[in-house]
Short mmCIF file of C-alpha atoms in Angstrom, two decimals:
data_model
loop_
_atom_site.label_atom_id
_atom_site.label_comp_id
_atom_site.label_asym_id
_atom_site.label_seq_id
_atom_site.Cartn_x
_atom_site.Cartn_y
_atom_site.Cartn_z
CA UNK A 1 0.66 6.71 -11.49
CA UNK A 2 3.93 5.45 -12.93
CA UNK A 3 3.71 2.17 -14.86
CA UNK A 4 5.94 -0.79 -14.10
CA UNK A 5 8.50 -1.63 -16.80
CA UNK A 6 9.09 -5.38 -17.16
CA UNK A 7 11.88 -7.03 -19.14
CA UNK A 8 11.87 -10.60 -20.49
CA UNK A 9 14.73 -12.89 -21.47
CA UNK A 10 14.70 -16.54 -22.55
CA UNK A 11 17.62 -18.76 -21.55
CA UNK A 12 18.46 -21.74 -23.76
CA UNK A 13 20.92 -24.55 -24.42
CA UNK A 14 21.63 -26.22 -27.75
CA UNK A 15 21.87 -29.69 -26.19
CA UNK A 16 18.11 -29.78 -25.51
CA UNK A 17 16.05 -30.49 -28.60
CA UNK A 18 12.61 -29.25 -27.54
CA UNK A 19 11.08 -26.23 -29.30
CA UNK A 20 12.71 -23.69 -27.01
CA UNK A 21 12.47 -20.89 -29.58
CA UNK A 22 8.77 -21.57 -30.07
CA UNK A 23 8.21 -21.57 -26.31
CA UNK A 24 9.95 -18.20 -25.96
CA UNK A 25 8.11 -16.67 -28.92
CA UNK A 26 4.77 -17.79 -27.50
CA UNK A 27 5.71 -16.29 -24.13
CA UNK A 28 6.68 -12.97 -25.71
CA UNK A 29 3.31 -12.73 -27.44
CA UNK A 30 1.36 -13.63 -24.31
CA UNK A 31 3.38 -11.21 -22.18
CA UNK A 32 2.74 -8.41 -24.68
CA UNK A 33 -1.01 -9.06 -24.46
CA UNK A 34 -0.84 -9.23 -20.68
CA UNK A 35 0.95 -5.88 -20.53
CA UNK A 36 -2.05 -4.25 -22.16
CA UNK A 37 -4.50 -5.96 -19.80
CA UNK A 38 -2.52 -5.27 -16.63
CA UNK A 39 -1.17 -1.83 -17.51
CA UNK A 40 2.60 -2.30 -17.52
CA UNK A 41 5.32 -1.59 -20.09
CA UNK A 42 6.95 -4.60 -21.71
CA UNK A 43 10.53 -4.80 -23.00
CA UNK A 44 11.96 -8.07 -24.32
CA UNK A 45 15.25 -9.36 -25.63
CA UNK A 46 14.15 -10.67 -29.01
CA UNK A 47 16.38 -13.73 -29.31
CA UNK A 48 17.15 -16.52 -26.89
CA UNK A 49 20.31 -16.34 -24.78
CA UNK A 50 22.78 -19.23 -25.14
CA UNK A 51 26.14 -17.70 -24.21
CA UNK A 52 27.72 -15.34 -21.70
CA UNK A 53 28.38 -12.86 -24.49
CA UNK A 54 24.67 -12.80 -25.39
CA UNK A 55 23.82 -12.41 -21.70
CA UNK A 56 26.16 -9.39 -21.43
CA UNK A 57 24.47 -7.81 -24.47
CA UNK A 58 21.04 -8.44 -22.91
CA UNK A 59 22.21 -6.92 -19.63
CA UNK A 60 23.44 -3.76 -21.40
CA UNK A 61 20.19 -3.42 -23.35
CA UNK A 62 17.90 -3.91 -20.34
CA UNK A 63 20.01 -1.68 -18.11
CA UNK A 64 19.69 1.12 -20.68
CA UNK A 65 15.91 0.57 -20.78
CA UNK A 66 15.79 1.03 -16.97
CA UNK A 67 13.42 -1.86 -16.37
CA UNK A 68 11.95 -2.41 -12.89
CA UNK A 69 11.53 -6.20 -12.97
CA UNK A 70 13.17 -8.93 -15.04
CA UNK A 71 11.43 -12.17 -15.97
CA UNK A 72 14.07 -14.81 -16.65
CA UNK A 73 12.47 -17.70 -18.48
CA UNK A 74 14.18 -21.06 -18.64
CA UNK A 75 12.95 -21.73 -22.17
CA UNK A 76 15.34 -24.66 -21.90
CA UNK A 77 18.23 -25.58 -19.64
CA UNK A 78 20.97 -22.93 -19.54
CA UNK A 79 24.56 -22.42 -18.49
CA UNK A 80 24.88 -21.47 -14.82
CA UNK A 81 27.26 -18.65 -15.80
CA UNK A 82 24.41 -16.57 -17.25
CA UNK A 83 22.45 -15.78 -14.08
CA UNK A 84 25.27 -13.83 -12.37
CA UNK A 85 25.43 -11.57 -15.43
CA UNK A 86 21.70 -10.77 -15.47
CA UNK A 87 21.51 -10.21 -11.74
CA UNK A 88 23.90 -7.25 -12.12
CA UNK A 89 20.76 -5.28 -12.98
CA UNK A 90 20.09 -5.30 -9.23
CA UNK A 91 16.31 -5.27 -9.61
CA UNK A 92 13.55 -7.70 -8.54
CA UNK A 93 13.78 -11.02 -10.36
CA UNK A 94 11.19 -13.45 -11.63
CA UNK A 95 12.40 -16.98 -12.39
CA UNK A 96 10.10 -18.69 -14.88
CA UNK A 97 9.83 -22.33 -15.93
CA UNK A 98 7.31 -24.02 -18.24
CA UNK A 99 5.90 -27.53 -18.39
CA UNK A 100 7.78 -30.06 -20.48
CA UNK A 101 6.18 -30.45 -23.95
CA UNK A 102 6.15 -34.26 -23.64
CA UNK A 103 5.74 -36.67 -20.73
CA UNK A 104 8.17 -39.39 -21.84
CA UNK A 105 11.08 -40.11 -24.14
CA UNK A 106 14.12 -37.80 -24.34
CA UNK A 107 13.83 -34.82 -21.97
CA UNK A 108 12.86 -31.91 -24.27
CA UNK A 109 13.88 -28.73 -22.39
CA UNK A 110 14.57 -29.47 -18.68
CA UNK A 111 12.98 -26.13 -17.79
CA UNK A 112 12.10 -26.64 -14.12
CA UNK A 113 15.54 -28.04 -13.33
CA UNK A 114 17.09 -24.94 -14.90
CA UNK A 115 14.94 -22.67 -12.74
CA UNK A 116 15.94 -24.74 -9.69
CA UNK A 117 19.60 -24.30 -10.55
CA UNK A 118 19.24 -20.55 -11.12
CA UNK A 119 17.42 -20.11 -7.79
CA UNK A 120 20.20 -21.99 -6.02
CA UNK A 121 22.93 -19.92 -7.66
CA UNK A 122 21.19 -16.71 -6.56
CA UNK A 123 20.67 -17.99 -3.03
CA UNK A 124 24.07 -19.62 -2.49
CA UNK A 125 26.74 -18.49 -4.95
CA UNK A 126 25.40 -14.90 -4.95
CA UNK A 127 24.23 -15.00 -1.34
CA UNK A 128 26.12 -11.90 -0.23
CA UNK A 129 24.10 -9.76 -2.65
CA UNK A 130 20.80 -10.76 -0.98
CA UNK A 131 18.81 -10.81 -4.25
CA UNK A 132 15.09 -11.51 -3.79
CA UNK A 133 13.30 -13.47 -6.53
CA UNK A 134 9.89 -15.01 -7.14
CA UNK A 135 9.24 -18.16 -9.15
CA UNK A 136 6.57 -18.69 -11.80
CA UNK A 137 5.51 -21.82 -13.62
CA UNK A 138 3.54 -22.48 -16.80
CA UNK A 139 1.97 -20.15 -19.33
CA UNK A 140 -0.13 -17.04 -18.75
CA UNK A 141 -3.44 -18.86 -18.28
CA UNK A 142 -2.03 -21.46 -15.87
CA UNK A 143 -2.99 -21.27 -12.19
CA UNK A 144 0.63 -21.25 -10.98
CA UNK A 145 1.33 -18.25 -13.16
CA UNK A 146 -1.74 -16.06 -13.41
CA UNK A 147 -2.54 -15.11 -9.79
CA UNK A 148 1.12 -15.06 -8.72
CA UNK A 149 1.98 -12.67 -11.55
CA UNK A 150 -0.98 -10.36 -10.89
CA UNK A 151 0.06 -9.99 -7.24
CA UNK A 152 3.61 -9.17 -8.27
CA UNK A 153 2.51 -6.50 -10.76
CA UNK A 154 0.38 -4.78 -8.10
CA UNK A 155 3.08 -4.97 -5.43
CA UNK A 156 5.96 -3.78 -7.58
CA UNK A 157 3.88 -0.99 -9.14
CA UNK A 158 3.08 0.29 -5.65
CA UNK A 159 6.73 0.05 -4.60
CA UNK A 160 7.85 1.93 -7.71
CA UNK A 161 5.39 4.74 -7.06
CA UNK A 162 6.29 5.01 -3.38
CA UNK A 163 9.96 5.11 -4.32
CA UNK A 164 9.30 8.11 -6.54
CA UNK A 165 6.85 9.81 -4.19
CA UNK A 166 7.24 13.24 -2.66
CA UNK A 167 5.38 13.74 0.62
CA UNK A 168 5.00 16.48 3.21
CA UNK A 169 4.48 16.69 6.95
CA UNK A 170 2.57 19.87 7.80
CA UNK A 171 2.56 21.11 11.38
CA UNK A 172 4.43 18.17 12.90
CA UNK A 173 3.15 15.09 14.71
CA UNK A 174 -0.03 15.50 16.79
CA UNK A 175 0.70 16.52 20.36
CA UNK A 176 1.49 13.49 22.54
CA UNK A 177 1.48 10.93 19.73
CA UNK A 178 5.11 10.01 20.32
CA UNK A 179 4.58 6.50 18.96
CA UNK A 180 4.46 8.12 15.51
CA UNK A 181 8.04 9.37 15.78
CA UNK A 182 10.14 8.54 12.70
CA UNK A 183 13.69 8.75 11.41
CA UNK A 184 13.45 10.27 7.93
CA UNK A 185 16.81 8.77 6.93
CA UNK A 186 15.52 5.25 7.54
CA UNK A 187 12.24 6.14 5.85
CA UNK A 188 14.04 7.21 2.70
CA UNK A 189 16.44 4.26 2.74
CA UNK A 190 13.64 1.68 3.07
CA UNK A 191 11.00 3.18 0.77
CA UNK A 192 12.89 5.69 -1.38
CA UNK A 193 10.27 8.34 -0.61
CA UNK A 194 11.32 11.98 -0.29
CA UNK A 195 9.90 13.67 2.83
CA UNK A 196 9.60 17.41 3.43
CA UNK A 197 8.90 17.94 7.14
CA UNK A 198 9.45 21.65 7.72
CA UNK A 199 6.07 23.01 6.63
CA UNK A 200 4.29 24.93 9.38
CA UNK A 201 0.58 24.68 10.14
CA UNK A 202 0.37 28.40 9.44
CA UNK A 203 1.02 27.76 5.73
CA UNK A 204 -2.27 25.89 5.39
CA UNK A 205 -4.07 28.29 7.72
CA UNK A 206 -3.04 31.40 5.78
CA UNK A 207 -3.92 29.77 2.48
CA UNK A 208 -7.39 28.90 3.82
CA UNK A 209 -7.99 32.46 5.01
CA UNK A 210 -6.79 33.97 1.72
CA UNK A 211 -9.74 32.70 -0.33
CA UNK A 212 -12.91 34.61 -1.09
CA UNK A 213 -16.23 32.88 -0.43
CA UNK A 214 -16.84 32.53 -4.15
CA UNK A 215 -13.55 30.62 -4.50
CA UNK A 216 -14.98 27.73 -2.49
CA UNK A 217 -18.67 27.96 -3.37
CA UNK A 218 -18.59 25.03 -5.79
CA UNK A 219 -16.82 22.83 -3.23
CA UNK A 220 -19.40 23.72 -0.57
CA UNK A 221 -22.30 22.89 -2.86
CA UNK A 222 -20.78 19.54 -3.85
CA UNK A 223 -20.16 18.60 -0.22
CA UNK A 224 -23.78 19.32 0.70
CA UNK A 225 -25.04 17.48 -2.39
CA UNK A 226 -23.04 14.37 -1.46
CA UNK A 227 -24.24 14.41 2.17
CA UNK A 228 -27.55 12.84 3.15
CA UNK A 229 -27.91 15.26 6.08
CA UNK A 230 -26.12 18.21 7.68
CA UNK A 231 -26.79 19.51 11.17
CA UNK A 232 -26.78 23.19 12.08
CA UNK A 233 -23.26 23.35 13.48
CA UNK A 234 -21.79 21.45 10.53
CA UNK A 235 -23.58 23.79 8.11
CA UNK A 236 -22.13 26.77 10.00
CA UNK A 237 -18.60 25.36 9.54
CA UNK A 238 -18.98 24.11 5.97
CA UNK A 239 -17.24 27.15 4.51
CA UNK A 240 -14.11 26.40 6.55
CA UNK A 241 -14.30 22.76 5.50
CA UNK A 242 -14.33 23.77 1.82
CA UNK A 243 -11.48 26.21 2.37
CA UNK A 244 -9.34 23.45 3.86
CA UNK A 245 -10.00 21.13 0.92
CA UNK A 246 -9.02 23.84 -1.57
CA UNK A 247 -5.95 24.83 0.48
CA UNK A 248 -4.58 21.27 0.60
CA UNK A 249 -5.25 20.68 -3.11
CA UNK A 250 -3.55 23.98 -4.01
CA UNK A 251 -0.66 23.12 -1.68
CA UNK A 252 -0.28 19.76 -3.40
CA UNK A 253 -0.21 21.34 -6.86
CA UNK A 254 2.15 24.14 -5.81
CA UNK A 255 4.79 21.77 -4.43
CA UNK A 256 4.06 18.62 -6.43
CA UNK A 257 3.34 16.41 -3.44
CA UNK A 258 1.92 12.89 -3.77
CA UNK A 259 0.71 12.69 -0.17
CA UNK A 260 0.40 14.86 2.92
CA UNK A 261 0.45 14.10 6.65
CA UNK A 262 -1.49 16.94 8.26
CA UNK A 263 -1.30 17.77 11.96
CA UNK A 264 -5.00 18.29 12.57
CA UNK A 265 -5.47 17.90 16.32
CA UNK A 266 -5.69 20.19 18.21
CA UNK A 267 -4.53 22.97 15.90
CA UNK A 268 -7.69 23.31 13.79
CA UNK A 269 -9.81 23.62 16.95
CA UNK A 270 -7.54 26.18 18.58
CA UNK A 271 -6.63 28.36 15.62
CA UNK A 272 -9.59 28.01 13.26
CA UNK A 273 -12.46 26.88 15.51
CA UNK A 274 -13.24 23.83 13.37
CA UNK A 275 -12.31 20.17 12.92
CA UNK A 276 -10.75 18.85 9.73
CA UNK A 277 -12.14 15.30 9.72
CA UNK A 278 -14.74 15.60 6.95
CA UNK A 279 -12.31 17.49 4.71
CA UNK A 280 -9.59 14.85 5.11
CA UNK A 281 -12.04 12.09 4.21
CA UNK A 282 -13.09 13.98 1.10
CA UNK A 283 -9.49 14.65 0.10
CA UNK A 284 -8.79 10.92 0.23
CA UNK A 285 -11.82 10.10 -1.87
CA UNK A 286 -11.50 12.75 -4.57
CA UNK A 287 -8.02 14.20 -4.69
CA UNK A 288 -5.05 12.47 -3.07
CA UNK A 289 -3.90 10.61 0.01
CA UNK A 290 -3.98 12.66 3.21
CA UNK A 291 -3.23 11.34 6.69
CA UNK A 292 -4.49 13.05 9.82
CA UNK A 293 -2.61 13.75 13.08
CA UNK A 294 0.75 14.11 11.32
CA UNK A 295 1.19 10.35 10.93
CA UNK A 296 3.94 9.83 8.33
CA UNK A 297 4.17 6.02 8.50
CA UNK A 298 0.38 5.90 8.42
CA UNK A 299 0.55 7.99 5.25
CA UNK A 300 3.17 5.74 3.62
CA UNK A 301 1.01 2.67 4.31
CA UNK A 302 -2.13 4.42 3.03
CA UNK A 303 -0.33 5.40 -0.18
CA UNK A 304 1.11 1.92 -0.73
CA UNK A 305 -2.38 0.39 -0.62
CA UNK A 306 -3.93 3.21 -2.63
CA UNK A 307 -1.53 2.45 -5.50
CA UNK A 308 -2.98 -1.09 -5.56
CA UNK A 309 -6.63 -0.18 -5.11
CA UNK A 310 -9.38 1.87 -6.77
CA UNK A 311 -10.87 3.04 -3.46
CA UNK A 312 -9.48 5.48 -0.89
CA UNK A 313 -7.38 4.54 2.10
CA UNK A 314 -8.27 5.99 5.51
CA UNK A 315 -6.37 6.27 8.79
CA UNK A 316 -8.25 4.58 11.63
CA UNK A 317 -8.09 3.66 15.30
CA UNK A 318 -8.94 0.15 16.54
CA UNK A 319 -11.41 1.15 19.27
CA UNK A 320 -13.10 -2.04 20.46
CA UNK A 321 -13.22 -5.81 20.04
CA UNK A 322 -15.93 -8.42 20.48
CA UNK A 323 -15.15 -12.04 21.37
CA UNK A 324 -18.75 -13.09 20.78
CA UNK A 325 -18.57 -12.70 17.02
CA UNK A 326 -14.76 -12.46 16.69
CA UNK A 327 -14.73 -8.89 15.35
CA UNK A 328 -12.90 -5.60 15.87
CA UNK A 329 -14.18 -2.05 15.51
CA UNK A 330 -12.23 0.33 13.31
CA UNK A 331 -13.22 3.91 14.10
CA UNK A 332 -12.07 7.47 13.64
CA UNK A 333 -13.56 10.88 14.23
CA UNK A 334 -15.30 11.31 10.88
CA UNK A 335 -13.33 10.62 7.70
CA UNK A 336 -16.28 10.25 5.36
CA UNK A 337 -16.19 8.80 1.85
CA UNK A 338 -19.44 8.09 -0.02
CA UNK A 339 -17.97 5.30 -2.11
CA UNK A 340 -17.16 3.13 0.93
CA UNK A 341 -20.19 4.06 3.05
CA UNK A 342 -23.21 1.84 3.73
CA UNK A 343 -25.85 2.80 1.14
CA UNK A 344 -23.51 5.65 0.17
CA UNK A 345 -24.79 7.65 3.15
CA UNK A 346 -22.54 10.24 4.78
CA UNK A 347 -23.94 12.64 7.38
CA UNK A 348 -22.24 15.92 8.25
CA UNK A 349 -22.39 16.16 12.02
CA UNK A 350 -20.75 17.55 15.17
CA UNK A 351 -17.61 16.21 16.79
CA UNK A 352 -18.22 15.79 20.51
CA UNK A 353 -14.87 14.50 21.67
CA UNK A 354 -12.87 16.46 24.28
CA UNK A 355 -11.92 20.03 23.54
CA UNK A 356 -8.38 21.20 22.68
CA UNK A 357 -7.26 21.89 26.24
CA UNK A 358 -6.94 19.38 29.06
CA UNK A 359 -9.69 19.76 31.68
CA UNK A 360 -12.18 21.52 29.42
CA UNK A 361 -14.37 18.47 28.98
CA UNK A 362 -16.61 17.99 25.97
CA UNK A 363 -16.85 20.79 23.48
CA UNK A 364 -18.79 20.49 20.24
CA UNK A 365 -17.21 21.39 16.93
CA UNK A 366 -17.72 20.44 13.29
CA UNK A 367 -17.81 19.12 10.66
CA UNK A 368 -17.24 15.40 10.82
CA UNK A 369 -18.54 12.91 8.28
CA UNK A 370 -20.56 10.32 10.15
CA UNK A 371 -20.81 7.01 8.28
CA UNK A 372 -20.79 3.23 8.62
CA UNK A 373 -18.69 1.18 6.24
CA UNK A 374 -20.55 -0.75 3.57
CA UNK A 375 -20.43 -4.54 3.36
CA UNK A 376 -17.04 -5.17 1.77
CA UNK A 377 -13.61 -6.67 2.30
CA UNK A 378 -10.97 -4.65 4.11
CA UNK A 379 -7.25 -4.52 4.83
CA UNK A 380 -5.77 -2.81 7.89
CA UNK A 381 -2.01 -2.39 7.74
CA UNK A 382 0.88 -0.33 9.01
CA UNK A 383 4.62 -0.18 8.47
CA UNK A 384 6.19 0.29 11.88
CA UNK A 385 9.51 0.24 13.78
CA UNK A 386 11.23 2.42 11.17
CA UNK A 387 9.85 0.23 8.39
CA UNK A 388 11.38 -2.96 9.74
CA UNK A 389 8.00 -4.54 10.55
CA UNK A 390 4.51 -4.60 9.06
CA UNK A 391 1.18 -5.19 10.76
CA UNK A 392 -1.31 -6.77 8.35
CA UNK A 393 -4.92 -7.68 9.09
CA UNK A 394 -7.60 -8.57 6.56
CA UNK A 395 -11.28 -9.27 7.04
CA UNK A 396 -14.81 -8.30 6.08
CA UNK A 397 -17.24 -5.58 7.11
CA UNK A 398 -20.43 -7.63 7.29
CA UNK A 399 -22.68 -6.10 9.94
CA UNK A 400 -23.45 -2.41 9.39
CA UNK A 401 -26.44 -2.74 11.72
CA UNK A 402 -24.26 -3.62 14.73
CA UNK A 403 -24.13 -0.79 17.33
CA UNK A 404 -21.04 1.42 17.00
CA UNK A 405 -19.79 4.84 18.04
CA UNK A 406 -20.47 8.05 16.14
CA UNK A 407 -17.85 8.83 13.52
CA UNK A 408 -16.55 6.82 10.56
CA UNK A 409 -16.54 3.16 11.56
CA UNK A 410 -17.22 -0.49 10.95
CA UNK A 411 -16.94 -3.90 12.59
CA UNK A 412 -14.48 -6.19 10.80
CA UNK A 413 -14.85 -9.97 11.14
CA UNK A 414 -13.42 -13.12 9.50
CA UNK A 415 -10.05 -11.85 10.64
CA UNK A 416 -6.72 -12.95 9.21
CA UNK A 417 -3.25 -11.89 10.31
CA UNK A 418 -0.73 -12.17 7.48
CA UNK A 419 -3.42 -14.01 5.45
CA UNK A 420 -3.90 -16.67 8.18
CA UNK A 421 -7.03 -16.85 10.43
CA UNK A 422 -6.62 -15.37 13.89
CA UNK A 423 -8.87 -15.19 16.96
CA UNK A 424 -9.62 -11.81 18.48
CA UNK A 425 -7.86 -12.48 21.79
CA UNK A 426 -4.70 -13.53 19.93
CA UNK A 427 -4.95 -10.38 17.82
CA UNK A 428 -5.26 -8.17 20.91
CA UNK A 429 -2.29 -9.92 22.53
CA UNK A 430 -0.24 -9.46 19.36
CA UNK A 431 -1.06 -5.76 18.96
CA UNK A 432 -0.14 -4.92 22.54
CA UNK A 433 2.85 -7.19 23.08
CA UNK A 434 4.36 -6.15 19.74
CA UNK A 435 3.80 -2.44 20.53
CA UNK A 436 1.72 -1.78 17.43
CA UNK A 437 0.95 1.98 17.11
CA UNK A 438 -2.71 2.91 17.52
CA UNK A 439 -3.17 4.08 13.93
CA UNK A 440 -4.09 1.66 11.12
CA UNK A 441 -4.19 2.39 7.40
CA UNK A 442 -7.45 0.92 6.14
CA UNK A 443 -8.09 -0.05 2.51
CA UNK A 444 -11.40 -1.32 1.21
CA UNK A 445 -10.37 -4.51 -0.54
CA UNK A 446 -8.47 -7.67 0.37
CA UNK A 447 -4.87 -6.69 -0.27
CA UNK A 448 -3.39 -9.27 2.07
CA UNK A 449 -1.35 -11.19 -0.51
CA UNK A 450 -0.23 -8.01 -2.25
CA UNK A 451 0.96 -6.43 1.01
CA UNK A 452 2.77 -9.61 2.02
CA UNK A 453 4.62 -9.44 -1.28
CA UNK A 454 5.41 -5.74 -0.81
CA UNK A 455 6.95 -6.62 2.55
CA UNK A 456 8.99 -9.45 1.02
CA UNK A 457 10.46 -7.31 -1.77
CA UNK A 458 11.34 -4.53 0.70
CA UNK A 459 12.79 -6.85 3.34
CA UNK A 460 10.10 -5.98 5.90
CA UNK A 461 9.14 -8.60 8.47
CA UNK A 462 5.40 -9.27 8.95
CA UNK A 463 4.38 -8.95 12.60
CA UNK A 464 4.10 -12.48 13.98
CA UNK A 465 1.14 -13.67 16.02
CA UNK A 466 1.48 -13.84 19.79
CA UNK A 467 -0.93 -16.44 21.15
CA UNK A 468 -3.06 -15.25 24.06
CA UNK A 469 -2.11 -16.39 27.54
CA UNK A 470 -3.47 -15.49 30.99
CA UNK A 471 0.06 -14.73 32.22
CA UNK A 472 2.30 -11.78 31.40
CA UNK A 473 4.20 -12.05 28.12
CA UNK A 474 7.07 -9.82 27.00
#
């Protein structure tokens, strides 16, 4: 994963007598230490900036360093002519003020007022450039700095990695899932990601069939070792499951992809007499982000959260809701991952959903990874409407014993939309009235604040709540 590169400048004015140089030097030292703790690269302009000429030199230096984020500290009050020079970098901006060293007497540095002025210049004088910024206050261990900064590092690191990502769509969108349609030009403009959409399903199929049994023996053994049980049909199909895992990993390495959206249904049933669910779950846990059913925006959302999280992201349906305990059921066919499963238990089982052709009725196939999510926090999100809007729901998986459908699943409660509590009936109204697609990228952590910040930096509007009513709403 690519590291974020952060630049720091300190703005000053000779008319303020506080220890502005000492403040900036302390901040440089603390930021250097923080870069090691939070895994980002740190570049600073060594001396304070008093004049436009010094600001131009700082701009040239930081532009050459190709920084991703600039922290502009008001080490003291500064000339308002400096900010327009630094904003030519055209990157995310952090405006930073510190507490006054004394509480009375002559005003030492006037730091907050300087930050206020700089924010106003960006928002009014430079309004046409639409430059987003985030404010920070205090030193590294202060509450108004620490958590705000950590969120920003996570969000901007994810954005940087998405911007440089190379992804593939293999086999097209799943048949009939027209709500997953996308415009790749808008996708690239919003996220910077490079999409390759012309790969045929046959490329994966032929790669799978090209292996010898010994090529996938180790994968098969590891799958069985990590599973607490395996029924007869799943065991019969385990060789195909291992072949798919190896094929996707080899495909990734051959082309250098960072993520893949794979059209799994119904092609694997028709052409290979198997289902891909268990393999896709394992790919997400061990190798790299893979979305099922050819869902490209689902993949982008999964990847964004994966860059901020040490656990896999999975693509889920929202299949039921319960007003009694204010919970919703996230479910999918069988995307198993041991490290998010209750007691680490994943069962290899049969998939009994309808067969590949309309009118055939139920037809067993395998393997799926049957599991219940462990007790943990979760985030369900999706970028939608060509990246103009984001659905964001956070909550907790607290009741693994609650009845649920076979597959990979869990009941999420303590629900929050855009970090604010929401009742289930309002959530259902919002999802349907706002035309939210039926796929949700699910991460196993509370990434609500981080995803809200991602949306803000990218100019994406969070989906607003629609309060439930008995009458029709449009």
